[in-house]
XYZ file of C-alpha atoms in Angstrom:
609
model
C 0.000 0.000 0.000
C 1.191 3.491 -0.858
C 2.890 5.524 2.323
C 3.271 8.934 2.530
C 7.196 9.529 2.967
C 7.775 12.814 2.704
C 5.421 16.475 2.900
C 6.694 19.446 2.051
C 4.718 21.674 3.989
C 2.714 24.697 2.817
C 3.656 28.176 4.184
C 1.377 30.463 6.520
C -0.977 32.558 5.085
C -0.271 36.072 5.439
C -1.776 39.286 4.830
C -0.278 42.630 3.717
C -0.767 45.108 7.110
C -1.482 42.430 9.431
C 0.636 40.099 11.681
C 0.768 36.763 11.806
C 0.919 35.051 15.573
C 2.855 32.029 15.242
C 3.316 29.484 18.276
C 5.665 26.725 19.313
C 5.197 23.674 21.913
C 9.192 24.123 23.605
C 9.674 20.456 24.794
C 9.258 18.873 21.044
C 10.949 22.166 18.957
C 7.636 22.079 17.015
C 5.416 25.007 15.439
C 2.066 25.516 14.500
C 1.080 27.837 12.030
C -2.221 28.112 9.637
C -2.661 27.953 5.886
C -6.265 28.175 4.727
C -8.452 25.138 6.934
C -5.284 23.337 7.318
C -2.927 23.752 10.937
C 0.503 22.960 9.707
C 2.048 21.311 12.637
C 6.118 21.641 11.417
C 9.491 20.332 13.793
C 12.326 22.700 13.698
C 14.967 19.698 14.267
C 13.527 17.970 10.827
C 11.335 20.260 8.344
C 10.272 17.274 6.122
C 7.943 15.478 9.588
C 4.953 17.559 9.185
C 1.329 16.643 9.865
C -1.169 18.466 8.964
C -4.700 19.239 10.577
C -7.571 19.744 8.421
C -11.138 19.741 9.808
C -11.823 23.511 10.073
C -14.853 23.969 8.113
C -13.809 27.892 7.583
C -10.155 29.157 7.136
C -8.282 28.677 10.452
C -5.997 31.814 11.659
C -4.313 30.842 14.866
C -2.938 28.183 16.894
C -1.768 27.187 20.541
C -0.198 24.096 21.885
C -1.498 23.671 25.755
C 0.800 23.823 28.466
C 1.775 20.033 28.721
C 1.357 19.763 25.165
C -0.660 16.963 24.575
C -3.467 19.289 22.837
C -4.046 22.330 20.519
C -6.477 24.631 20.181
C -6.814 26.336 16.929
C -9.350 29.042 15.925
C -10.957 29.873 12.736
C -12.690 33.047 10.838
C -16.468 31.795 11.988
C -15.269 31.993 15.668
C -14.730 28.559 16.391
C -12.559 27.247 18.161
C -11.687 23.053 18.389
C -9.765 21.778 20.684
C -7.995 18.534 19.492
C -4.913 15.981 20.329
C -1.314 17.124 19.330
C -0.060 13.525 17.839
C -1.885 10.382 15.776
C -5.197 11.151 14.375
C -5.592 14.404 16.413
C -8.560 13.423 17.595
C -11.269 16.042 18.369
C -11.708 16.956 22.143
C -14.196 20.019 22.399
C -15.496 22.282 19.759
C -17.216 25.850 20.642
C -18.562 28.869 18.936
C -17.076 31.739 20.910
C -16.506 34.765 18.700
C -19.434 35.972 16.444
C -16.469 36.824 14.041
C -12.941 35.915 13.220
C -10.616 35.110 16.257
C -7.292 36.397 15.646
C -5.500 35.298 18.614
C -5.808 32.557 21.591
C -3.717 32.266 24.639
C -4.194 28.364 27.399
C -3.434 29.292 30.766
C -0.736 28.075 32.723
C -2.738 25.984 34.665
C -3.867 24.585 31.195
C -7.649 24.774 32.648
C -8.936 28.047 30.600
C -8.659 29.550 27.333
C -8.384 33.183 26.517
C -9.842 33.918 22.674
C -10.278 37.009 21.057
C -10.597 38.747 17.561
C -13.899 40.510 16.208
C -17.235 40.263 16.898
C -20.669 41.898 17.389
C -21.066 44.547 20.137
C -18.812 44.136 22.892
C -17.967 39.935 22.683
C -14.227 40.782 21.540
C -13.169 38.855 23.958
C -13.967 35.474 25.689
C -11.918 33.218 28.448
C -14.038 30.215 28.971
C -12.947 26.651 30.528
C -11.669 24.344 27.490
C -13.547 21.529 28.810
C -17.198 23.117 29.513
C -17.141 26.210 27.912
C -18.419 28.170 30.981
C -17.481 31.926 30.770
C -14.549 32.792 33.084
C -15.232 36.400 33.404
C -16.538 39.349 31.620
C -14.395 41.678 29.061
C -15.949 45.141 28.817
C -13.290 47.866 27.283
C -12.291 47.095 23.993
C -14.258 48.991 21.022
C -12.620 47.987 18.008
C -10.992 44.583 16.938
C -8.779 42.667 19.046
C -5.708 41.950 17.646
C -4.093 40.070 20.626
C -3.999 38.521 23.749
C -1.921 37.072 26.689
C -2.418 34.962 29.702
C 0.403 35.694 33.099
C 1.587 32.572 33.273
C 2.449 32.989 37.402
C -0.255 33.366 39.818
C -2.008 35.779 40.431
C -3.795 35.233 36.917
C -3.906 38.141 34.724
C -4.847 38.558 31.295
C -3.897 41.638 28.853
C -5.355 42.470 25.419
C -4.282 44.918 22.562
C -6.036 45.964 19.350
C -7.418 48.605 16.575
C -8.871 50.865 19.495
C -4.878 51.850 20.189
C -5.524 50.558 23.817
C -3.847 47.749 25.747
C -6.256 46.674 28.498
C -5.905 44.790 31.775
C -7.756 42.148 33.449
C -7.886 40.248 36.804
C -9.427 37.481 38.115
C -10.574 34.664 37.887
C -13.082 35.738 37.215
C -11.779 38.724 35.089
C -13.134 41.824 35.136
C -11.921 45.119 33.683
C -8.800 46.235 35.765
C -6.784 49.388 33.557
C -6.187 50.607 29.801
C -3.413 52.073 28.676
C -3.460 54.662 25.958
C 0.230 54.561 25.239
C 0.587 53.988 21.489
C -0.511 55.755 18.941
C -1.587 53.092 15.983
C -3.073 49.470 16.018
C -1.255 47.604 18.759
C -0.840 44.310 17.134
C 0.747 41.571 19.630
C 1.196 41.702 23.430
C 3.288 39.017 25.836
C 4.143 38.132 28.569
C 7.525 37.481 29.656
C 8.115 33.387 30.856
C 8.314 34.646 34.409
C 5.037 36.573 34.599
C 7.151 39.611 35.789
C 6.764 41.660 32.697
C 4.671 42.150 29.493
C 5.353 44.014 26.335
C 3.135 46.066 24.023
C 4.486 46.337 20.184
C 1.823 48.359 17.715
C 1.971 49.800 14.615
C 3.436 53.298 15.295
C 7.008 51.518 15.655
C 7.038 51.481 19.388
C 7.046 48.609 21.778
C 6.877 49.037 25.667
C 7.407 46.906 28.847
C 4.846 46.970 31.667
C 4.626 45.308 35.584
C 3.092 42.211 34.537
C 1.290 42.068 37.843
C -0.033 46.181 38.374
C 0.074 46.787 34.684
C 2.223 49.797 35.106
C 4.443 51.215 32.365
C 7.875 50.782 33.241
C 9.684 51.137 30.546
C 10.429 51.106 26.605
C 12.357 49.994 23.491
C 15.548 51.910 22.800
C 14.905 54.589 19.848
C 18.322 54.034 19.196
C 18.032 52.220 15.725
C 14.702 51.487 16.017
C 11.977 49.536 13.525
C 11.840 51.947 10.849
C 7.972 50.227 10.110
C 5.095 48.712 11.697
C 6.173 46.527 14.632
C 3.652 42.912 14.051
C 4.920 40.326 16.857
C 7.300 40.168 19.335
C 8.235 36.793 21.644
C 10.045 36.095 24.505
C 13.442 34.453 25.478
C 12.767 31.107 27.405
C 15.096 32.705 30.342
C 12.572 36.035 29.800
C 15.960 38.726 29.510
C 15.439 39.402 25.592
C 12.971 39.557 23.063
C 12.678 39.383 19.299
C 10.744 41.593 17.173
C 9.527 41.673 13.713
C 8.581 44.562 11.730
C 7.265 45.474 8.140
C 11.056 47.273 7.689
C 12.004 43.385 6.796
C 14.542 43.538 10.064
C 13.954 41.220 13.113
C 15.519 43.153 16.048
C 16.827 41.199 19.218
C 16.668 43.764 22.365
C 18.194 42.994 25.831
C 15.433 43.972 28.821
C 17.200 45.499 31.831
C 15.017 44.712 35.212
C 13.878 48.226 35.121
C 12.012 47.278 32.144
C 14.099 49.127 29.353
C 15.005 47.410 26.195
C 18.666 48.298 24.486
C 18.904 46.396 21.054
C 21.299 43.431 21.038
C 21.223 42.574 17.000
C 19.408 43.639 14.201
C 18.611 40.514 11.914
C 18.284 40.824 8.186
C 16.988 37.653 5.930
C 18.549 37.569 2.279
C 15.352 38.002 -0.120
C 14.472 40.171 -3.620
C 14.369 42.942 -0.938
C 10.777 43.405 -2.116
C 7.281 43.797 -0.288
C 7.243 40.279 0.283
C 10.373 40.201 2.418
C 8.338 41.933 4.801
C 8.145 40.237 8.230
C 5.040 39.838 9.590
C 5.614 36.670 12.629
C 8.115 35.970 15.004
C 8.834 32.879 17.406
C 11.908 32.911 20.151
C 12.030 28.530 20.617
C 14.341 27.281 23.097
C 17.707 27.755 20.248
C 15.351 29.090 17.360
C 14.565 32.343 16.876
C 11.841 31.974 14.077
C 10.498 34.534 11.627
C 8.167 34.753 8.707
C 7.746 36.833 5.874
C 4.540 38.337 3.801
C 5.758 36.140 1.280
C 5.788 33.128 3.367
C 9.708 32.536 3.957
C 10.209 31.037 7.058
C 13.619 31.754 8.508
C 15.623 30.087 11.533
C 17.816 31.900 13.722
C 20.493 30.158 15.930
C 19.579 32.120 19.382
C 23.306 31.178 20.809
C 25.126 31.960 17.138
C 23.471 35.267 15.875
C 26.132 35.543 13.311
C 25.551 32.390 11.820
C 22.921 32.766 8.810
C 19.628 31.303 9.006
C 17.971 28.306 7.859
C 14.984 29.147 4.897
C 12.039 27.243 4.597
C 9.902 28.401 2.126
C 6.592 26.522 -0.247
C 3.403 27.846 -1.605
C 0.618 29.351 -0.004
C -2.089 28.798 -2.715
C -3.351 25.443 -4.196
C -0.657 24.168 -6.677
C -1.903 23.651 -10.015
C 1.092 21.659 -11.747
C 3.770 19.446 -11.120
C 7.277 18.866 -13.124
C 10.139 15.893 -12.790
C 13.155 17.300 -14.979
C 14.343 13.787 -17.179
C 17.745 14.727 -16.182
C 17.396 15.081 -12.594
C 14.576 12.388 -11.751
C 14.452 13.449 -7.971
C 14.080 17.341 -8.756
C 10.414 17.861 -8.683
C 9.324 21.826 -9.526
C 5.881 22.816 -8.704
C 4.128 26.318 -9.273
C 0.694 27.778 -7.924
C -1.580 30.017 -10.097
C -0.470 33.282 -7.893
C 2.845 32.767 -10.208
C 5.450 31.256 -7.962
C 7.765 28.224 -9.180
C 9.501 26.072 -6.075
C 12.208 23.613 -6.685
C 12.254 20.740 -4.589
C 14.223 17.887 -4.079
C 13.119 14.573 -2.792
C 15.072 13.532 0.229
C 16.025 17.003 0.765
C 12.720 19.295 0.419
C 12.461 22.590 -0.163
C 15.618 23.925 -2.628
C 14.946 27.212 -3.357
C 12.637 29.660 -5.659
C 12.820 30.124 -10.008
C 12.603 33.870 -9.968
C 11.293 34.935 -13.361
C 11.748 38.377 -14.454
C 7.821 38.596 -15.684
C 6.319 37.895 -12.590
C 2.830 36.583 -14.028
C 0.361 34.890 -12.633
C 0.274 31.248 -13.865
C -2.409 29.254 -15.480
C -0.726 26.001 -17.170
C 3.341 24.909 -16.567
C 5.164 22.467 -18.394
C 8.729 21.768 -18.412
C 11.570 20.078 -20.794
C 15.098 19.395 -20.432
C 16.266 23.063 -19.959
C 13.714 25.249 -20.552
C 10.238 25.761 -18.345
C 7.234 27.256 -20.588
C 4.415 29.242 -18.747
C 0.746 30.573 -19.998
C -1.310 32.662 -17.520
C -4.244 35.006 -17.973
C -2.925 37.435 -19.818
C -3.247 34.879 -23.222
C 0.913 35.055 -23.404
C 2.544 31.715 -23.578
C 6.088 32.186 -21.774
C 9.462 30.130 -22.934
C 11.759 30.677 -20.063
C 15.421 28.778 -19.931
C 16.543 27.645 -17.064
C 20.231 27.918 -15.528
C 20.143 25.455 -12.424
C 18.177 27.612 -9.568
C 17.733 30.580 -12.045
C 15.420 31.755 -14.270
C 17.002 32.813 -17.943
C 15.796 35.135 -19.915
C 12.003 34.341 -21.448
C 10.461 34.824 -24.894
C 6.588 35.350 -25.165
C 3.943 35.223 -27.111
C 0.110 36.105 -27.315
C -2.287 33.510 -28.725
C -5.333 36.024 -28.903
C -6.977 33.728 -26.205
C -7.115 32.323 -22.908
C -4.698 29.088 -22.876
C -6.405 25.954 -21.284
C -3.831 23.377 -21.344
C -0.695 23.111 -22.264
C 2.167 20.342 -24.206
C 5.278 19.864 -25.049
C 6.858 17.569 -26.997
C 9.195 16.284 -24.859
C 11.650 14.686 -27.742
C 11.221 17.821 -29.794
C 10.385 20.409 -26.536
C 10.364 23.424 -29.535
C 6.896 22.204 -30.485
C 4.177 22.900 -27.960
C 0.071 22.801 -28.468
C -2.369 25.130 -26.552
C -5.748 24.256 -26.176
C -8.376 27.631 -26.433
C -12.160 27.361 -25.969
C -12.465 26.587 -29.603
C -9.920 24.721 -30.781
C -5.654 24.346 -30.816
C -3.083 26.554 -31.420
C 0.319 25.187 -32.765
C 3.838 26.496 -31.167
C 7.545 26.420 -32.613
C 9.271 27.951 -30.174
C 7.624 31.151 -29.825
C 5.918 31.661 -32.930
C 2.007 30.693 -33.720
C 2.438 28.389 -36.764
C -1.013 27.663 -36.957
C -4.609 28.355 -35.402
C -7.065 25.726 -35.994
C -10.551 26.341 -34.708
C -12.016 22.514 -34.601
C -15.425 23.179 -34.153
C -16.278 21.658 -31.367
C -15.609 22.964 -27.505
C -12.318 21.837 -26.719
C -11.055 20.844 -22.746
C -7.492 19.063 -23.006
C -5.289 18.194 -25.398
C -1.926 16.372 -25.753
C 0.523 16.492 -28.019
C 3.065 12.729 -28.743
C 6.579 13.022 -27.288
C 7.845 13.053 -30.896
C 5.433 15.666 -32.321
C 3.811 13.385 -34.748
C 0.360 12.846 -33.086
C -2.243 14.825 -31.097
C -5.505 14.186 -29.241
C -8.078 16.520 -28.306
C -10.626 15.988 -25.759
C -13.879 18.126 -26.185
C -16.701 18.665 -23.824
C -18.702 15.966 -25.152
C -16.288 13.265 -24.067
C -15.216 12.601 -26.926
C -11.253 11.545 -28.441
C -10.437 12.988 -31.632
C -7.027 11.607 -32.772
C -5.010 13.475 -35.046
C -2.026 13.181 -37.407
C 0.581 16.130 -37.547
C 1.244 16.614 -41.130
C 3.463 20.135 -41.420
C 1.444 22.412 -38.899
C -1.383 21.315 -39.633
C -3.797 18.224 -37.725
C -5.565 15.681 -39.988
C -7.926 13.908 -38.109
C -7.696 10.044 -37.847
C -10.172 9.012 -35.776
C -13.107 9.435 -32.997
C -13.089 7.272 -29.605
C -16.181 7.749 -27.477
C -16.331 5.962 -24.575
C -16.563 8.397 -21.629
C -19.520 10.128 -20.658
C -18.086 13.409 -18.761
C -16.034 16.207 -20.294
C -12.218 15.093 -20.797
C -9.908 16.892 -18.162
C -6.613 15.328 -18.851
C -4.938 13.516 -21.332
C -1.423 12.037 -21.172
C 0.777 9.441 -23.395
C 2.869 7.063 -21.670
C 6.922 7.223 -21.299
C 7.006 5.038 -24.085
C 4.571 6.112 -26.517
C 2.693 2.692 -26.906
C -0.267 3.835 -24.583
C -2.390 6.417 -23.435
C -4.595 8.001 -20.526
C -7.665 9.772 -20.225
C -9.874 11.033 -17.335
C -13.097 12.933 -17.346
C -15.326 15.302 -15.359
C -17.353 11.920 -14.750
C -14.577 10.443 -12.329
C -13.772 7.532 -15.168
C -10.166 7.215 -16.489
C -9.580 4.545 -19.618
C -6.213 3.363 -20.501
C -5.904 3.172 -24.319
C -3.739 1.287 -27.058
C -1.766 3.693 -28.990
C -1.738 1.689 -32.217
C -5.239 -0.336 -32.138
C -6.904 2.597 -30.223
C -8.588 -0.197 -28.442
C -9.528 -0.285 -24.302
C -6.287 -1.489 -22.869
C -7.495 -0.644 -19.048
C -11.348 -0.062 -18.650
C -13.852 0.284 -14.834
C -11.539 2.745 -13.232
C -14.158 4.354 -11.469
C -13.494 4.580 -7.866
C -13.354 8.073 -7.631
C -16.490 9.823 -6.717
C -15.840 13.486 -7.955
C -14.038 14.941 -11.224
C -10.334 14.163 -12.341
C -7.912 16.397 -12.556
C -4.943 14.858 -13.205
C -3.065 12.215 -13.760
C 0.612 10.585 -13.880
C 2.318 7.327 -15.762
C 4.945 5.593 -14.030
C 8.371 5.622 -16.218
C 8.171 1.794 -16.828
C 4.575 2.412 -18.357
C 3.277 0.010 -16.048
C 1.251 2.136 -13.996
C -1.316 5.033 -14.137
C -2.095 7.528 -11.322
C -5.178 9.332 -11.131
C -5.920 12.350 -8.953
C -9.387 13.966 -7.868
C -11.885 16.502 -6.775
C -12.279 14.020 -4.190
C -9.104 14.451 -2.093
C -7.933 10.899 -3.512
C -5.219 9.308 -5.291
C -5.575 6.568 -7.213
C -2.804 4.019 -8.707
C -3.606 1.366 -10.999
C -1.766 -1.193 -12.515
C -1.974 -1.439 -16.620
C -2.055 -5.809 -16.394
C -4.033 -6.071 -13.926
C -8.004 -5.282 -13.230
C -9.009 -1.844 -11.992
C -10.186 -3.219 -8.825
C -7.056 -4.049 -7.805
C -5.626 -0.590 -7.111
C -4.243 1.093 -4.252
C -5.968 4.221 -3.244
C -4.656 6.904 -1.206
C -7.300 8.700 0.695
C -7.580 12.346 1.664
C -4.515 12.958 0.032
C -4.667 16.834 0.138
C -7.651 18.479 1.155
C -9.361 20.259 -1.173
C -8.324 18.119 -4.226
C -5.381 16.933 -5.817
C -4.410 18.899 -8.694
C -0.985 17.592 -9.742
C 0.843 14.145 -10.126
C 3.949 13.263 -10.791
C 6.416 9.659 -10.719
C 9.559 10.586 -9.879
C 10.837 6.736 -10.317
C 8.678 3.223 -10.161
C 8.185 3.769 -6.671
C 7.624 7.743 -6.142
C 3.875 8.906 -6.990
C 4.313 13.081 -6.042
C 0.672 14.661 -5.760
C -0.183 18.445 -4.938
C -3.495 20.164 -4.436
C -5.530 22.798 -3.008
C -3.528 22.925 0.866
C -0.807 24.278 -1.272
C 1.378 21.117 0.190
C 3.510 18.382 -2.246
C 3.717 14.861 -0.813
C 6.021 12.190 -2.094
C 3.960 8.169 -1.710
C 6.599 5.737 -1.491
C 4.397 2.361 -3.419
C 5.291 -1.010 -2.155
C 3.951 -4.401 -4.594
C 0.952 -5.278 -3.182
């Protein structure tokens, strides 16, 4: 049966102006962050062991570890938060509504008994501390007129609780039961994250006008702030404390994490400033920070997720980076089997290597969105929504210069000829345009409404699926198609269409959920019954040996059949990515790679049943 070997993780989701509050469970080095309904659970010590959570119903936007660590609670936009186990199936504990709007930050207490929540809502509910297990309210929040960006729970006795947001005010709460102690009116601009140091003796304040200050973290007075020598130059989003509680780390939208030492009278003199190496664009922006026992974590708007060495500042980080939207298409380069490159419609292209993970970014100079991807020996060729098909060569890691060229209408699908990469066909709403290089050789409107096509690896056949199901086969005489002949045996539009390695087969799958395997020479049903998904398919992979055929679908499922044998003996791989898989790839006769909607690539190692 197939096993998953290797994930390489999605990153967060960000937003431009907003922070990100990122979290960490310090006894197993791990992280939780959120990307969409999926809570990315990542470890520090080894980024390819990642599990993922995905039974949000809305997108989720924060996550905690409790104290012991043996559960999380993670919030989503509708206000919900679930409270579920930290390892194996993550197995849901407790599940309450307890925002009327998005909760943007969460905080267990020490004790590991309540659960502090708060975000946006209706009228005054902008914040809620309720028991995990029986959702009884622990107190009452008044104070707060405007969104909540954050909150923190003193992790000493006496509890205290302390909340910041878009009102400019940090408030403070005792109890249990809380009720309204102070407010501060220090800052002057959204106060985005506030924490308390490990010890319960201090908290800090960090907001948007650039300024963070330190408070008593049991009166609440103001005792001190950070040093305006050097200071963030831009909005300050996070901040987080050293385990020992002497330092903190900041991030800010200047794209500089800043490390400060705090003195005991609550002044902070800066230590380092930390700069990541990036395009030095918006994205390089940082937006989350994490201080983890040795790791001093930050993230960017783009998603880059860099580790610091706390005890080695000098030392450059560790960059983990991925996609953040669903990944449309999938590429194994001939020449380097285990290189896998993968890019997601917002236009980004990750290299990845299998064993390895994440290997760095193709930066094209026309940033474009992207639609369809294919890619041949040295050269990656790009169509988005702009009707320009983009041929791009490709210098290890970088991205060459690129030719392009406008087809007069929205590409559909896209394929090379792999022996002869200079010829490509583009399917269009109406029919197929044919490519050398980057010139339009010829336009040929079929007459019928056209949904995949595929052209043979040595440029001498075609087939075009249409919207009735139907095959049409064609000969490439010149730059022109003659048509050869008309298969109909599926009953859905076709979706995807692919020849095998060597040329003596073919695949097709429809809207309908049915793939048929195919004789290249008879055109007879080589492979016929694969219908075991129960939604469209979207794509679909041979294995290099021809032997095998993996199909991908709507319904979160992988499928792998076997060409000799009956359909019913496949091995399915459920849930695969949630959302749908969108991309496959065999990397070698035992290596199925599938992406999809949670923006994450997994590698299935496939043992002989």
């Amino acid at each position: 049966m197939p096993e998953l070997a290797e994930t390489y993780a999605c990153v967060p989701s960000t937003e431009r102006g907003r922070g990100i509050l990122i979290s960490g469970d310090p006894k197993s080095n791990k992280v939780l962050y959120t990307n969409g309904r999926s809570v990315i659970i990542l470890d520090l010590n080894n980024p390819l062991n990642v599990s993922v959570y995905g039974e949000h119903a809305y997108p989720a936007t924060v996550a905690r570890f409790s104290p012991n660590g043996e559960w999380v609670a993670s919030a989503d936009v509708s206000g919900t938060v679930r409270i579920w186990g930290a390892y194996n199936d993550h197995v849901l504990k407790k599940e309450f509504k307890v925002l009327s709007g998005r909760i943007d930050d969460l905080q267990w207490s020490p004790d590991g008994m309540r659960i502090v929540a708060c975000g946006d809502g209706k009228g005054k509910s902008l914040v809620r501390a309720f028991i995990w297990d029986s959702g009884t309210n622990v107190g009452e929040f008044d104070g707060h007129s405007r969104r909540v960006l954050s909150c923190a729970f003193k992790p000493t006795r006496p509890f205290r609780i302390v909340t910041c947001g878009e009102d400019f005010l940090v408030n403070f709460y005792e109890g249990p039961p809380f009720k309204f102690k102070q407010s501060h009116r220090d800052h002057a601009n959204f106060v985005n994250c506030v924490r308390y140091s490990p010890d319960g003796s201090k908290f800090i304040s960090v907001s948007s006008d650039k300024k963070g200050i330190i408070f008593d973290g049991k009166t609440a007075e103001k005792i001190g702030e950070l040093s305006s020598e050097d200071p963030h130059k831009g909005s300050i989003y996070a901040a987080s404390w050293s385990p020992e509680g002497k330092q903190v780390l900041t991030v800010s939208a200047d794209k500089t994490a800043k490390v400060w030492d705090i003195s005991e009278d609550g002044s902070g003199k800066l230590k380092k400033t930390l700069t990541c190496s990036g395009s030095g664009g918006v994205d390089d922006m940082l937006v989350g920070c994490l201080w983890q026992n040795d790791h001093l974590v930050t993230v960017s708007l783009g998603g880059t997720i860099s580790i610091f060495s706390a005890s080695n500042l000098e030392k450059s980080p560790l960059q983990l980076s991925g996609h953040m939207k669903n990944i449309t298409s999938l590429a194994v380069l001939k020449s380097d089997p285990k290189c896998i490159l993968s890019s997601s419609y917002d236009g980004l292209i990750v290299k990845w290597v299998q064993g390895l993970g994440y290997s760095g970014k193709l930066l094209r100079k026309e940033n474009s969105q992207i639609k369809c991807f294919a890619a041949a020996e040295e050269e990656i060729v790009t169509s988005g929504f702009d009707n320009k098909i983009w041929r791009i060569s490709l210098h290890g890691d970088q991205c060459g210069d690129g030719d392009s060229v406008d087809i007069g209408s929205q590409p559909k699908d896209l394929s090379l000829a792999l022996l002869s990469p200079e010829l490509a066909l583009v399917t269009t709403d109406s029919g197929v345009v044919m490519l050398r290089c980057t010139k339009v050789v010829s336009t040929i409107n079929l007459g019928f409404a056209v949904t995949a096509s595929v052209v043979a690896p040595d440029g001498s056949e075609a087939i075009v699926g249409g919207q009735d199901g139907k095959l049409h086969v064609f000969c490439i005489v010149g730059d022109t198609l003659k048509e050869e002949a008309v298969l109909e045996k599926h009953r859905g539009a076709i979706t995807v269409i692919r020849y095998s390695p060597d040329f003596s087969m073919f695949a097709s799958g429809d809207a309908n959920r049915e793939a048929i395997v195919w004789d290249r020479v008879s055109r007879e049903v080589k492979l016929k019954n694969m219908l075991y998904h129960t939604a469209r398919i979207n794509c679909l992979a041979w294995s290099p040996n021809n032997s095998m055929v993996a199909t991908g679908s709507l319904d979160t499922c992988v499928i792998i059949y076997e060409v000799d044998k009956p359909a019913s003996s496949r091995m399915t791989i459920k849930g695969a990515h949630l959302g749908g898989v969108y991309a496959l790839a065999f990397t070698d006769e035992h290596s199925v790679v599938s992406s999809g909607e949670d923006a994450c690539v997994r590698v299935w190692k496939l043992t002989p049943q």
